[in-house]
Amino acid sequence: MKVLIIGSGGREHAIAWKVAQSPSVDKIYCAPGNAGIAEYAECVAIGAMEFDRLAAFAKENQIDLTVVGMDDPLVGGIVDVFEAQGLRVFGPRKNAAILEGSKAFSKDLMKKYGIPTAAYESFTDADEALRYLEKAKLPIVLKADGLALGKGVLICNTLEEAKAGVKEIMLDKKFGSAGNCMVIEEFMTGREVSVLSYVDGKTIKPMTSAQDHKRAGDGDTGLNTGGMGTFSPSPFYTKEIDEFCRKHIYQPTVDAMAAEGRPFKGIIFFGLMLTEDGPKVLEYNARFGDPEAQVVLPRMKTDIVEVFEACIDGTLDQVDLEFADNAAVCVVLASDGYPVHYEKGMKIEGLDAFRGKDGYYVFHAGTAKKDGNIVTNGGRVLGVTATGSDLKAACANAYEAVEWISFANKYYRHDIGKAIDEA
Ligand code: AMP
Ligand code: GLY
């Protein structure tokens, strides 16, 4: 069969790599793709938001299955456009992708169905939000309602900061229309865990756990980024916690969406915080995490195309989802200065060192081809992943492989996966 993947980051590279393992796949296309994805897929120069052109491409090329990696097209309704044209596509429809697209929606859903999350209020009026802050407990968390490239969350330690935050989000519209509405919620403390899951509208199959390192600097210092590295599994995500989450968070979320007339098919990514009062939902995403996918997919044993098809057909209950009993660590190689100012166009060397080495992967996030060379083309450039028998081994392997790559302004964190020492 022919598969089209939509997206252009490290996550889509990991998806393309995994799809390429499937015995049922003959040909992969990726729109728009990147220089690394081009090893497995024919990259097509159509943007992820050009729904009509993408659907026309899928028809012309008799694509059997389209997989949408990114949040923007999902929230924008790409699945509805494909389905209306009789095309098979993996991902939630617009009315279900709202689980990620609107924080006010997801918080209201959790409140209505008793799914554990931080206490909150939503606001569409800045004055009301400011009045609410006067009596709120600090620190306090402000969230723009809509998609904001993962940057629409402000943690405020003082009333002044919080007031300035409301102004930025709702009045100055720092995150555009994502700030027409906002959520103000209780600050929680605890370990964060990401659990991605496959969902077919009624059945949910959680994947193995992972943890992201979002801050730019070692020791979780510096600015928030799209993610500087991940490890899987999380040693903090115990069997008891998993059982609690399946019963009180995962299945209730799927059931709630179905009850609301918004059956969810695709990936639900649960961003969890393990608080003293038990696990609580920080956020939902409607897609694979990036760079969570780069550690979870290399550990997945089951044919991913079979799972995608089962989600579309509503037969996920018949799938035996298996993960290897090992661990994986992904270290993101970024351009120095990310996430603020950084230079692009640096020649990357050492990519060939990964060829034929089992358990070592280099996923491209921001690269391009220029004059026959592969050059840096973004803040996050590559995700270097390695597996190992346990996290310590995976971590040592990943940091060994980090040294194989060089480019002029290479920057990375030195402590990805090291939190395990505290487990
Ligand atoms: P989100 O995009 O909602 O996952 O938020 C981004 C990050 O902000 C999370 O990964 C947490 O580190 C932090 N965060 C979000 N909500 C809260 C909260 N209620 N309490 C503490 N930290 C939070
Ligand atoms: N790594 C977090 C995300 O994909 O949203």
PDB file of N, CA and C in Angstrom, residues 278-321:
ATOM      1  N   GLY A 278      -2.287  12.292  43.617  1.00  0.00           N
ATOM      2  CA  GLY A 278      -2.497  11.352  42.513  1.00  0.00           C
ATOM      3  C   GLY A 278      -2.256  12.017  41.172  1.00  0.00           C
ATOM      4  N   PRO A 279      -2.280  11.209  40.091  1.00  0.00           N
ATOM      5  CA  PRO A 279      -2.025  11.744  38.747  1.00  0.00           C
ATOM      6  C   PRO A 279      -3.134  12.701  38.306  1.00  0.00           C
ATOM      7  N   LYS A 280      -2.730  13.803  37.688  1.00  0.00           N
ATOM      8  CA  LYS A 280      -3.709  14.755  37.148  1.00  0.00           C
ATOM      9  C   LYS A 280      -3.304  15.134  35.733  1.00  0.00           C
ATOM     10  N   VAL A 281      -4.296  15.492  34.914  1.00  0.00           N
ATOM     11  CA  VAL A 281      -4.021  15.864  33.524  1.00  0.00           C
ATOM     12  C   VAL A 281      -3.561  17.316  33.463  1.00  0.00           C
ATOM     13  N   LEU A 282      -2.377  17.527  32.862  1.00  0.00           N
ATOM     14  CA  LEU A 282      -1.885  18.885  32.592  1.00  0.00           C
ATOM     15  C   LEU A 282      -2.477  19.382  31.289  1.00  0.00           C
ATOM     16  N   GLU A 283      -2.456  18.498  30.307  1.00  0.00           N
ATOM     17  CA  GLU A 283      -2.972  18.868  28.985  1.00  0.00           C
ATOM     18  C   GLU A 283      -3.196  17.616  28.168  1.00  0.00           C
ATOM     19  N   TYR A 284      -4.030  17.786  27.133  1.00  0.00           N
ATOM     20  CA  TYR A 284      -4.201  16.750  26.125  1.00  0.00           C
ATOM     21  C   TYR A 284      -3.607  17.254  24.824  1.00  0.00           C
ATOM     22  N   ASN A 285      -2.999  16.341  24.060  1.00  0.00           N
ATOM     23  CA  ASN A 285      -2.658  16.650  22.680  1.00  0.00           C
ATOM     24  C   ASN A 285      -3.306  15.591  21.805  1.00  0.00           C
ATOM     25  N   ALA A 286      -3.534  15.944  20.552  1.00  0.00           N
ATOM     26  CA  ALA A 286      -4.275  15.065  19.649  1.00  0.00           C
ATOM     27  C   ALA A 286      -3.359  14.413  18.619  1.00  0.00           C
ATOM     28  N   ARG A 287      -2.112  14.176  19.003  1.00  0.00           N
ATOM     29  CA  ARG A 287      -1.074  13.719  18.059  1.00  0.00           C
ATOM     30  C   ARG A 287       0.083  13.131  18.865  1.00  0.00           C
ATOM     31  N   PHE A 288       1.032  12.520  18.168  1.00  0.00           N
ATOM     32  CA  PHE A 288       2.245  12.048  18.845  1.00  0.00           C
ATOM     33  C   PHE A 288       3.000  13.252  19.410  1.00  0.00           C
ATOM     34  N   GLY A 289       3.713  13.060  20.498  1.00  0.00           N
ATOM     35  CA  GLY A 289       4.575  14.104  21.032  1.00  0.00           C
ATOM     36  C   GLY A 289       5.864  14.173  20.231  1.00  0.00           C
ATOM     37  N   ASP A 290       6.460  15.341  20.263  1.00  0.00           N
ATOM     38  CA  ASP A 290       7.734  15.551  19.592  1.00  0.00           C
ATOM     39  C   ASP A 290       8.632  16.225  20.624  1.00  0.00           C
ATOM     40  N   PRO A 291       9.638  15.563  21.192  1.00  0.00           N
ATOM     41  CA  PRO A 291      10.290  14.322  20.754  1.00  0.00           C
ATOM     42  C   PRO A 291       9.880  13.031  21.492  1.00  0.00           C
ATOM     43  N   GLU A 292       8.672  12.941  22.037  1.00  0.00           N
ATOM     44  CA  GLU A 292       8.280  11.661  22.653  1.00  0.00           C
ATOM     45  C   GLU A 292       8.242  10.532  21.619  1.00  0.00           C
ATOM     46  N   ALA A 293       7.748  10.855  20.401  1.00  0.00           N
ATOM     47  CA  ALA A 293       7.656   9.818  19.360  1.00  0.00           C
ATOM     48  C   ALA A 293       9.023   9.194  19.077  1.00  0.00           C
ATOM     49  N   GLN A 294      10.086   9.996  19.230  1.00  0.00           N
ATOM     50  CA  GLN A 294      11.433   9.521  18.872  1.00  0.00           C
ATOM     51  C   GLN A 294      11.975   8.504  19.886  1.00  0.00           C
ATOM     52  N   VAL A 295      11.344   8.383  21.062  1.00  0.00           N
ATOM     53  CA  VAL A 295      11.753   7.311  21.982  1.00  0.00           C
ATOM     54  C   VAL A 295      10.713   6.195  22.070  1.00  0.00           C
ATOM     55  N   VAL A 296       9.438   6.551  21.845  1.00  0.00           N
ATOM     56  CA  VAL A 296       8.379   5.549  21.983  1.00  0.00           C
ATOM     57  C   VAL A 296       8.336   4.638  20.745  1.00  0.00           C
ATOM     58  N   LEU A 297       8.428   5.222  19.548  1.00  0.00           N
ATOM     59  CA  LEU A 297       8.291   4.392  18.339  1.00  0.00           C
ATOM     60  C   LEU A 297       9.436   3.398  18.158  1.00  0.00           C
ATOM     61  N   PRO A 298      10.687   3.764  18.456  1.00  0.00           N
ATOM     62  CA  PRO A 298      11.743   2.743  18.327  1.00  0.00           C
ATOM     63  C   PRO A 298      11.537   1.558  19.281  1.00  0.00           C
ATOM     64  N   ARG A 299      10.710   1.727  20.320  1.00  0.00           N
ATOM     65  CA  ARG A 299      10.467   0.627  21.264  1.00  0.00           C
ATOM     66  C   ARG A 299       9.201  -0.158  20.924  1.00  0.00           C
ATOM     67  N   MET A 300       8.464   0.314  19.929  1.00  0.00           N
ATOM     68  CA  MET A 300       7.193  -0.348  19.590  1.00  0.00           C
ATOM     69  C   MET A 300       7.448  -1.547  18.691  1.00  0.00           C
ATOM     70  N   LYS A 301       6.907  -2.719  19.097  1.00  0.00           N
ATOM     71  CA  LYS A 301       7.152  -3.930  18.316  1.00  0.00           C
ATOM     72  C   LYS A 301       6.061  -4.167  17.264  1.00  0.00           C
ATOM     73  N   THR A 302       4.837  -3.748  17.575  1.00  0.00           N
ATOM     74  CA  THR A 302       3.697  -4.007  16.691  1.00  0.00           C
ATOM     75  C   THR A 302       3.814  -3.189  15.394  1.00  0.00           C
ATOM     76  N   ASP A 303       3.291  -3.755  14.320  1.00  0.00           N
ATOM     77  CA  ASP A 303       3.243  -3.059  13.022  1.00  0.00           C
ATOM     78  C   ASP A 303       2.337  -1.823  13.166  1.00  0.00           C
ATOM     79  N   ILE A 304       2.907  -0.648  12.965  1.00  0.00           N
ATOM     80  CA  ILE A 304       2.147   0.583  13.226  1.00  0.00           C
ATOM     81  C   ILE A 304       1.017   0.784  12.213  1.00  0.00           C
ATOM     82  N   VAL A 305       1.198   0.288  11.013  1.00  0.00           N
ATOM     83  CA  VAL A 305       0.160   0.473   9.992  1.00  0.00           C
ATOM     84  C   VAL A 305      -1.079  -0.342  10.373  1.00  0.00           C
ATOM     85  N   GLU A 306      -0.829  -1.516  10.936  1.00  0.00           N
ATOM     86  CA  GLU A 306      -1.933  -2.352  11.421  1.00  0.00           C
ATOM     87  C   GLU A 306      -2.705  -1.599  12.520  1.00  0.00           C
ATOM     88  N   VAL A 307      -1.980  -0.907  13.392  1.00  0.00           N
ATOM     89  CA  VAL A 307      -2.634  -0.173  14.484  1.00  0.00           C
ATOM     90  C   VAL A 307      -3.405   1.029  13.927  1.00  0.00           C
ATOM     91  N   PHE A 308      -2.803   1.754  12.984  1.00  0.00           N
ATOM     92  CA  PHE A 308      -3.504   2.899  12.373  1.00  0.00           C
ATOM     93  C   PHE A 308      -4.821   2.423  11.741  1.00  0.00           C
ATOM     94  N   GLU A 309      -4.750   1.319  11.022  1.00  0.00           N
ATOM     95  CA  GLU A 309      -5.948   0.819  10.328  1.00  0.00           C
ATOM     96  C   GLU A 309      -7.013   0.398  11.342  1.00  0.00           C
ATOM     97  N   ALA A 310      -6.571  -0.233  12.441  1.00  0.00           N
ATOM     98  CA  ALA A 310      -7.527  -0.671  13.468  1.00  0.00           C
ATOM     99  C   ALA A 310      -8.210   0.543  14.108  1.00  0.00           C
ATOM    100  N   CYS A 311      -7.477   1.630  14.276  1.00  0.00           N
ATOM    101  CA  CYS A 311      -8.084   2.845  14.848  1.00  0.00           C
ATOM    102  C   CYS A 311      -9.148   3.385  13.905  1.00  0.00           C
ATOM    103  N   ILE A 312      -8.854   3.386  12.621  1.00  0.00           N
ATOM    104  CA  ILE A 312      -9.824   3.902  11.647  1.00  0.00           C
ATOM    105  C   ILE A 312     -11.052   2.985  11.599  1.00  0.00           C
ATOM    106  N   ASP A 313     -10.823   1.659  11.643  1.00  0.00           N
ATOM    107  CA  ASP A 313     -11.914   0.697  11.488  1.00  0.00           C
ATOM    108  C   ASP A 313     -12.673   0.407  12.784  1.00  0.00           C
ATOM    109  N   GLY A 314     -12.171   0.908  13.908  1.00  0.00           N
ATOM    110  CA  GLY A 314     -12.842   0.632  15.185  1.00  0.00           C
ATOM    111  C   GLY A 314     -12.587  -0.764  15.699  1.00  0.00           C
ATOM    112  N   THR A 315     -11.429  -1.345  15.359  1.00  0.00           N
ATOM    113  CA  THR A 315     -11.133  -2.723  15.779  1.00  0.00           C
ATOM    114  C   THR A 315      -9.876  -2.797  16.638  1.00  0.00           C
ATOM    115  N   LEU A 316      -9.584  -1.718  17.341  1.00  0.00           N
ATOM    116  CA  LEU A 316      -8.353  -1.665  18.140  1.00  0.00           C
ATOM    117  C   LEU A 316      -8.358  -2.716  19.258  1.00  0.00           C
ATOM    118  N   ASP A 317      -9.574  -3.106  19.710  1.00  0.00           N
ATOM    119  CA  ASP A 317      -9.649  -4.128  20.771  1.00  0.00           C
ATOM    120  C   ASP A 317      -9.013  -5.436  20.326  1.00  0.00           C
ATOM    121  N   GLN A 318      -8.903  -5.647  19.015  1.00  0.00           N
ATOM    122  CA  GLN A 318      -8.328  -6.911  18.521  1.00  0.00           C
ATOM    123  C   GLN A 318      -6.810  -6.837  18.305  1.00  0.00           C
ATOM    124  N   VAL A 319      -6.226  -5.692  18.587  1.00  0.00           N
ATOM    125  CA  VAL A 319      -4.789  -5.525  18.343  1.00  0.00           C
ATOM    126  C   VAL A 319      -4.009  -5.784  19.629  1.00  0.00           C
ATOM    127  N   ASP A 320      -2.926  -6.525  19.489  1.00  0.00           N
ATOM    128  CA  ASP A 320      -2.056  -6.783  20.629  1.00  0.00           C
ATOM    129  C   ASP A 320      -0.888  -5.798  20.533  1.00  0.00           C
ATOM    130  N   LEU A 321      -0.959  -4.707  21.296  1.00  0.00           N
ATOM    131  CA  LEU A 321       0.054  -3.652  21.192  1.00  0.00           C
ATOM    132  C   LEU A 321       1.242  -3.999  22.083  1.00  0.00           C
TER     133      LEU A 321
END
